[in-house]
Tab-separated table of C-alpha atoms in Angstrom:
chain	number	residue	atom	x	y	z
A	1	PRO	CA	-33.351	-18.542	27.393
A	2	PRO	CA	-32.749	-19.817	23.866
A	3	THR	CA	-35.439	-19.561	21.225
A	4	ARG	CA	-37.140	-22.902	20.680
A	5	THR	CA	-38.908	-24.181	17.572
A	6	GLY	CA	-42.589	-23.293	17.520
A	7	ASN	CA	-45.365	-25.783	16.791
A	8	ASP	CA	-48.232	-23.940	18.337
A	9	ILE	CA	-50.953	-23.459	15.715
A	10	THR	CA	-53.291	-26.066	14.235
A	11	ILE	CA	-55.592	-25.689	11.225
A	12	ASN	CA	-58.809	-27.514	12.060
A	13	SER	CA	-60.643	-26.948	8.773
A	14	PHE	CA	-60.327	-25.193	5.414
A	15	THR	CA	-63.232	-25.444	2.968
A	16	VAL	CA	-64.096	-24.042	-0.446
A	17	ASN	CA	-67.828	-23.663	-0.991
A	18	GLY	CA	-68.382	-25.959	1.977
A	19	LYS	CA	-66.077	-28.756	0.759
A	20	SER	CA	-62.887	-29.949	2.388
A	21	PHE	CA	-60.028	-30.953	0.112
A	22	ASP	CA	-60.603	-34.293	-1.607
A	23	PRO	CA	-58.596	-34.824	-4.823
A	24	GLY	CA	-61.268	-37.235	-6.076
A	25	ASN	CA	-64.201	-34.933	-5.396
A	26	LEU	CA	-63.162	-31.303	-5.523
A	27	ALA	CA	-65.182	-28.188	-4.982
A	28	CYS	CA	-66.305	-27.287	-8.477
A	29	VAL	CA	-67.873	-24.394	-10.367
A	30	PRO	CA	-69.331	-24.438	-13.891
A	31	GLN	CA	-68.664	-21.910	-16.612
A	32	PRO	CA	-70.086	-19.364	-16.611
A	33	PRO	CA	-70.282	-19.428	-12.795
A	34	SER	CA	-73.352	-18.387	-10.857
A	35	PRO	CA	-72.964	-16.803	-8.379
A	36	ASN	CA	-69.650	-15.341	-9.484
A	37	GLU	CA	-67.863	-15.856	-6.169
A	38	ASP	CA	-66.424	-18.604	-4.008
A	39	VAL	CA	-66.669	-18.773	-0.234
A	40	LEU	CA	-63.543	-19.828	1.653
A	41	SER	CA	-63.988	-20.832	5.310
A	42	TRP	CA	-61.360	-21.811	7.856
A	43	ASN	CA	-60.731	-22.401	11.534
A	44	ALA	CA	-57.369	-22.547	13.271
A	45	THR	CA	-56.357	-22.806	16.925
A	46	PRO	CA	-53.241	-21.059	18.271
A	47	THR	CA	-51.896	-22.515	21.523
A	48	ASN	CA	-48.803	-22.214	23.676
A	49	SER	CA	-46.381	-24.848	24.898
A	50	CYS	CA	-45.309	-23.096	28.086
A	51	SER	CA	-46.487	-26.033	30.177
A	52	ASN	CA	-43.434	-27.864	28.851
A	53	TYR	CA	-41.213	-25.237	30.472
A	54	THR	CA	-42.827	-24.795	33.889
A	55	PRO	CA	-40.260	-23.940	36.590
A	56	SER	CA	-39.902	-26.370	39.429
A	57	PRO	CA	-41.824	-25.593	42.642
A	58	VAL	CA	-39.887	-23.904	45.428
A	59	THR	CA	-40.194	-24.758	49.119
A	60	ASP	CA	-39.931	-21.902	51.583
A	61	CYS	CA	-41.107	-21.199	55.081
A	62	ASN	CA	-44.692	-20.965	53.807
A	63	GLY	CA	-44.575	-24.378	52.208
A	64	THR	CA	-44.402	-25.284	48.510
A	65	GLU	CA	-44.721	-22.353	46.130
A	66	THR	CA	-45.936	-23.117	42.607
A	67	TRP	CA	-45.570	-20.936	39.534
A	68	THR	CA	-48.329	-19.137	37.648
A	69	LEU	CA	-48.040	-18.364	33.932
A	70	THR	CA	-48.404	-14.625	33.396
A	71	SER	CA	-47.362	-14.335	29.746
A	72	PRO	CA	-48.686	-15.047	27.227
A	73	SER	CA	-52.021	-14.119	28.745
A	74	THR	CA	-53.817	-15.002	25.481
A	75	ASN	CA	-52.981	-17.195	22.491
A	76	THR	CA	-52.909	-15.049	19.376
A	77	GLY	CA	-52.434	-15.777	15.700
A	78	TYR	CA	-53.545	-14.847	12.208
A	79	CYS	CA	-54.156	-16.478	8.816
A	80	SER	CA	-53.904	-15.493	5.151
A	81	VAL	CA	-55.102	-16.974	1.856
A	82	SER	CA	-53.095	-17.101	-1.373
A	83	GLY	CA	-53.547	-18.688	-4.785
A	84	GLY	CA	-54.907	-16.428	-7.478
A	85	TYR	CA	-55.977	-14.159	-4.627
A	86	SER	CA	-54.053	-12.385	-1.880
A	87	SER	CA	-56.136	-11.790	1.228
A	88	GLY	CA	-53.736	-9.999	3.539
A	89	GLN	CA	-53.874	-10.771	7.267
A	90	LEU	CA	-57.076	-12.398	8.549
A	91	GLY	CA	-58.288	-13.834	11.828
A	92	THR	CA	-57.757	-17.446	12.853
A	93	SER	CA	-61.349	-18.273	11.877
A	94	GLY	CA	-63.760	-16.756	9.408
A	95	THR	CA	-65.121	-16.730	5.876
A	96	LEU	CA	-64.003	-14.879	2.781
A	97	SER	CA	-65.795	-14.359	-0.535
A	98	VAL	CA	-63.475	-14.222	-3.537
A	99	PRO	CA	-64.168	-13.875	-7.269
A	100	VAL	CA	-64.369	-17.148	-9.177
A	101	PRO	CA	-61.056	-17.605	-11.035
A	102	ASP	CA	-60.878	-18.240	-14.769
A	103	SER	CA	-59.236	-21.631	-14.280
A	104	SER	CA	-58.861	-24.342	-11.646
A	105	THR	CA	-56.981	-22.925	-8.669
A	106	ASP	CA	-55.121	-24.174	-5.593
A	107	TYR	CA	-55.866	-22.016	-2.567
A	108	THR	CA	-53.358	-22.119	0.291
A	109	LEU	CA	-54.269	-21.160	3.844
A	110	THR	CA	-51.277	-20.131	5.973
A	111	CYS	CA	-51.792	-19.592	9.703
A	112	THR	CA	-49.152	-18.111	11.989
A	113	ARG	CA	-48.569	-18.002	15.746
A	114	PRO	CA	-46.097	-15.152	16.442
A	115	GLN	CA	-43.052	-15.640	18.665
A	116	TYR	CA	-43.722	-15.416	22.403
A	117	SER	CA	-42.000	-15.959	25.752
A	118	CYS	CA	-43.118	-18.004	28.737
A	119	ALA	CA	-43.044	-15.791	31.843
A	120	TRP	CA	-43.943	-17.072	35.312
A	121	THR	CA	-44.355	-15.683	38.821
A	122	ARG	CA	-44.591	-17.234	42.259
A	123	PRO	CA	-45.011	-15.831	45.777
A	124	SER	CA	-41.897	-15.550	47.942
A	125	TYR	CA	-41.761	-16.005	51.728
A	126	ASP	CA	-38.835	-15.873	54.139
A	127	TRP	CA	-38.161	-15.848	57.887
A	128	ARG	CA	-37.845	-12.426	59.432
A	129	SER	CA	-37.162	-11.412	63.020
A	130	VAL	CA	-39.951	-9.131	64.221
A	131	PRO	CA	-40.629	-7.528	67.615
A	132	THR	CA	-43.323	-9.259	69.581
A	133	GLY	CA	-43.359	-7.179	72.776
A	134	GLN	CA	-41.503	-4.849	75.137
A	135	THR	CA	-40.898	-4.899	78.904
A	136	CYS	CA	-39.822	-1.724	80.737
A	137	THR	CA	-38.431	-1.463	84.301
A	138	THR	CA	-37.976	1.810	86.234
A	139	VAL	CA	-35.074	1.981	88.682
A	140	GLY	CA	-34.795	5.260	90.456
A	141	THR	CA	-34.935	7.881	87.820
A	142	SER	CA	-34.021	5.507	84.955
A	143	THR	CA	-36.268	3.341	82.822
A	144	VAL	CA	-34.864	0.296	81.071
A	145	CYS	CA	-36.895	-1.357	78.303
A	146	THR	CA	-36.320	-4.795	76.836
A	147	THR	CA	-37.750	-5.755	73.429
A	148	THR	CA	-38.457	-9.374	72.588
A	149	TYR	CA	-38.231	-10.724	69.022
A	150	ALA	CA	-39.536	-13.779	67.195
A	151	ASN	CA	-38.955	-15.272	63.712
A	152	LYS	CA	-42.011	-15.073	61.454
A	153	CYS	CA	-42.593	-16.313	57.866
A	154	LEU	CA	-43.384	-13.162	55.930
A	155	SER	CA	-44.206	-12.417	52.281
A	156	GLN	CA	-41.364	-10.953	50.311
A	157	GLY	CA	-43.510	-10.144	47.303
A	158	SER	CA	-43.190	-12.236	44.127
A	159	VAL	CA	-40.449	-13.712	41.987
A	160	SER	CA	-40.559	-13.680	38.187
A	161	GLN	CA	-38.844	-16.011	35.754
A	162	THR	CA	-38.839	-16.441	31.952
A	163	THR	CA	-38.213	-20.064	31.047
A	164	ALA	CA	-38.527	-20.208	27.249
A	165	THR	CA	-38.875	-18.152	24.093
A	166	ILE	CA	-40.929	-19.970	21.458
A	167	GLY	CA	-40.275	-19.090	17.820
A	168	VAL	CA	-42.867	-18.376	15.141
A	169	SER	CA	-45.223	-21.303	14.445
A	170	THR	CA	-46.703	-21.825	10.973
A	171	ALA	CA	-49.290	-24.256	9.593
A	172	THR	CA	-50.576	-24.545	6.022
A	173	SER	CA	-53.507	-26.244	4.330
A	174	ARG	CA	-54.433	-26.471	0.648
A	175	ASN	CA	-57.784	-26.751	-1.064
A	176	THR	CA	-58.492	-26.874	-4.791
A	177	LEU	CA	-61.346	-25.364	-6.756
A	178	ALA	CA	-62.076	-27.062	-10.076
A	179	VAL	CA	-63.217	-24.672	-12.809
A	180	ILE	CA	-64.596	-26.677	-15.726
A	181	GLN	CA	-63.659	-25.109	-19.030
A	182	PRO	CA	-66.148	-25.225	-21.926
A	183	PRO	CA	-65.159	-27.028	-25.136
A	184	THR	CA	-64.947	-25.382	-28.553
A	185	ILE	CA	-66.728	-26.902	-31.550
A	186	THR	CA	-64.083	-26.719	-34.267
A	187	SER	CA	-66.209	-28.127	-37.104
A	188	PHE	CA	-69.840	-29.125	-37.712
A	189	SER	CA	-70.980	-30.234	-41.141
A	190	ALA	CA	-73.362	-32.484	-43.073
A	191	ASN	CA	-72.198	-35.273	-45.367
A	192	PRO	CA	-73.389	-34.716	-47.961
A	193	ALA	CA	-74.587	-31.171	-47.481
A	194	ASN	CA	-77.027	-31.389	-50.444
A	195	ILE	CA	-79.431	-34.275	-50.955
A	196	LEU	CA	-82.510	-35.227	-52.899
A	197	VAL	CA	-85.693	-35.765	-51.023
A	198	ASN	CA	-85.902	-39.257	-49.458
A	199	LYS	CA	-82.111	-39.471	-49.443
A	200	SER	CA	-80.019	-39.327	-46.264
A	201	ALA	CA	-77.086	-37.456	-44.822
A	202	THR	CA	-75.114	-37.677	-41.606
A	203	LEU	CA	-73.813	-34.928	-39.345
A	204	ASN	CA	-70.170	-34.812	-38.322
A	205	TRP	CA	-68.347	-32.610	-35.839
A	206	THR	CA	-65.110	-32.156	-33.964
A	207	TYR	CA	-64.303	-30.186	-30.845
A	208	SER	CA	-61.354	-29.280	-28.637
A	209	VAL	CA	-61.278	-29.279	-24.837
A	210	PRO	CA	-58.980	-26.999	-22.806
A	211	SER	CA	-57.460	-28.411	-19.640
A	212	SER	CA	-59.361	-27.960	-16.399
A	213	ASN	CA	-56.399	-29.117	-14.270
A	214	SER	CA	-55.118	-27.025	-11.392
A	215	PRO	CA	-51.370	-26.589	-10.855
A	216	SER	CA	-51.353	-29.592	-8.512
A	217	VAL	CA	-54.483	-31.677	-9.210
A	218	ASN	CA	-55.536	-33.527	-12.360
A	219	VAL	CA	-59.237	-32.744	-12.849
A	220	GLU	CA	-60.889	-35.648	-14.662
A	221	THR	CA	-63.522	-34.486	-17.160
A	222	GLY	CA	-65.789	-36.115	-19.728
A	223	GLN	CA	-67.595	-34.800	-22.791
A	224	PHE	CA	-70.700	-35.303	-24.832
A	225	CYS	CA	-72.537	-33.349	-27.528
A	226	TYR	CA	-76.283	-33.006	-27.902
A	227	PRO	CA	-78.851	-31.612	-30.341
A	228	ASN	CA	-80.177	-28.194	-29.471
A	229	GLY	CA	-83.041	-27.871	-31.908
A	230	GLY	CA	-82.879	-26.006	-35.175
A	231	SER	CA	-85.411	-25.304	-37.908
A	232	GLY	CA	-87.023	-27.425	-40.601
A	233	ASP	CA	-87.605	-31.165	-40.399
A	234	LEU	CA	-85.754	-32.195	-37.245
A	235	THR	CA	-86.885	-35.826	-37.319
A	236	GLY	CA	-84.141	-37.938	-35.729
A	237	TRP	CA	-82.433	-34.908	-34.159
A	238	ASN	CA	-83.636	-35.464	-30.592
A	239	SER	CA	-82.675	-33.013	-27.849
A	240	ASP	CA	-82.508	-35.813	-25.247
A	241	THR	CA	-79.840	-37.712	-27.204
A	242	LYS	CA	-76.288	-37.502	-25.885
A	243	TYR	CA	-73.436	-38.344	-28.208
A	244	TYR	CA	-70.446	-39.582	-26.217
A	245	PRO	CA	-67.021	-40.215	-27.725
A	246	PRO	CA	-65.920	-42.419	-29.371
A	247	SER	CA	-69.385	-43.487	-30.628
A	248	TYR	CA	-69.698	-40.362	-32.766
A	249	PRO	CA	-69.456	-38.917	-35.318
A	250	PRO	CA	-71.227	-39.525	-37.580
A	251	THR	CA	-74.832	-39.544	-36.457
A	252	SER	CA	-77.324	-42.083	-37.702
A	253	PRO	CA	-78.600	-41.217	-41.204
A	254	LEU	CA	-81.059	-38.329	-41.239
A	255	TYR	CA	-83.843	-38.036	-43.849
A	256	PRO	CA	-85.113	-34.473	-43.699
A	257	SER	CA	-88.064	-33.745	-46.002
A	258	LYS	CA	-86.895	-30.176	-46.564
A	259	THR	CA	-83.853	-27.998	-46.040
A	260	THR	CA	-83.108	-28.122	-42.320
A	261	THR	CA	-80.789	-26.276	-39.917
A	262	TYR	CA	-79.312	-28.336	-37.073
A	263	ASN	CA	-77.976	-26.792	-33.854
A	264	LEU	CA	-75.326	-28.516	-31.726
A	265	ILE	CA	-73.816	-27.913	-28.270
A	266	CYS	CA	-70.917	-29.828	-26.699
A	267	ARG	CA	-70.380	-30.128	-22.958
A	268	ASN	CA	-67.294	-30.680	-20.810
A	269	TYR	CA	-68.233	-31.968	-17.333
A	270	TYR	CA	-66.514	-32.947	-14.099
A	271	GLN	CA	-66.445	-36.746	-13.857
A	272	ASN	CA	-67.251	-36.727	-10.125
A	273	ASN	CA	-69.985	-34.099	-10.328
A	274	THR	CA	-71.804	-34.046	-13.653
A	275	SER	CA	-73.816	-30.984	-12.603
A	276	CYS	CA	-70.562	-29.008	-12.810
A	277	TYR	CA	-69.843	-28.373	-16.482
A	278	GLY	CA	-69.068	-25.893	-19.231
A	279	ASN	CA	-71.057	-25.712	-22.474
A	280	SER	CA	-69.658	-24.685	-25.832
A	281	PRO	CA	-71.227	-21.908	-27.877
A	282	GLN	CA	-73.903	-23.291	-30.178
A	283	ALA	CA	-72.845	-24.353	-33.679
A	284	ASN	CA	-75.169	-24.969	-36.647
A	285	THR	CA	-75.114	-26.532	-40.084
A	286	ASN	CA	-77.602	-27.235	-42.877
A	287	ILE	CA	-78.749	-30.209	-44.907
A	288	ASN	CA	-80.098	-28.766	-48.128
A	289	VAL	CA	-82.952	-30.819	-49.622
A	290	PHE	CA	-84.010	-30.648	-53.304
A	291	THR	CA	-86.634	-32.435	-55.300
A	292	THR	CA	-85.249	-33.642	-58.682
A	293	GLY	CA	-82.356	-33.085	-61.041
A	294	VAL	CA	-79.885	-32.079	-58.370
A	295	ASN	CA	-76.190	-32.871	-58.252
A	296	GLU	CA	-75.768	-33.675	-54.561
A	297	THR	CA	-72.055	-33.159	-54.379
A	298	SER	CA	-71.422	-29.942	-56.327
A	299	PRO	CA	-73.142	-26.642	-55.513
A	300	SER	CA	-72.418	-25.319	-59.022
A	301	GLY	CA	-73.679	-28.515	-60.625
A	302	MET	CA	-76.742	-28.364	-58.403
A	303	ILE	CA	-77.618	-24.891	-59.672
A	304	GLU	CA	-77.026	-25.912	-63.277
A	305	GLU	CA	-79.250	-28.976	-63.024
A	306	ALA	CA	-82.004	-27.007	-61.297
A	307	TRP	CA	-81.915	-24.379	-64.084
A	308	LYS	CA	-82.172	-27.077	-66.772
A	309	ALA	CA	-85.132	-28.660	-65.000
A	310	PHE	CA	-86.869	-25.285	-64.813
A	311	LEU	CA	-86.361	-24.604	-68.558
A	312	LYS	CA	-87.702	-28.031	-69.398
A	313	ARG	CA	-90.837	-27.447	-67.360
A	314	VAL	CA	-91.584	-24.127	-69.090
A	315	GLY	CA	-91.011	-25.645	-72.556
A	316	TRP	CA	-87.767	-23.933	-73.496
């Protein structure tokens, strides 16, 4: 029989870290990831379509003979995972732990039902003439025997028939893992960097954000920056404050009473799951605070004025 197109495997589920594919709410891992692996799970069902190619019943002396499918005796198949990882051949259901990729990744599950043929058998019966008895008569020295026969419906074994060859069946499913990339703080500075006591300065910063998109899905992210402590007079530099663009920079004026170091971290987060994020390395900058006679804008002038003030105090 000719080879027919196969459509005999169905993917029931394919999850990444327990999540089915949803472009608006993807499976997501932060950076750095913990634990450093993803769990892929899948379930597929291979079937056969031989019922569509059942031979017609045959009527013989025994009545109506129906066909029994003898091959395939089982429905077999296999699956594989690709996309930044090559799994090789796997079963039609299972789980697989893979290393977390460096960037957002599309995983593709491909499940295959190999080619097969539909083979059937049925019993076969036919009429046969069989002896049912014998009568013998002796006449003189001779004996004459007569055998009687009757038609009976007897088994002739079985008949086999292959009705279809079904080609390879393939099904695919995709799932995307979002890997949220951390931003990079490209500048962090005070304006001005040098102030007199009771004067103010603001903090300014910029950052860049690498794409967290996968090859096929746009991963929507947001950002904010937040104080991460420091040393000195940190009044107004509150760790629970989040600076979202475009409302910053600069910060509100800061009035440190002494030279102070400010630490800053910026975060890139998944819009649909804010617990999935990447943090930048910490950056820091200083506001230098002086008492009197200080040029706030020029470090060299600041040193010169401080030296003059010192000489005046000692009477030189």
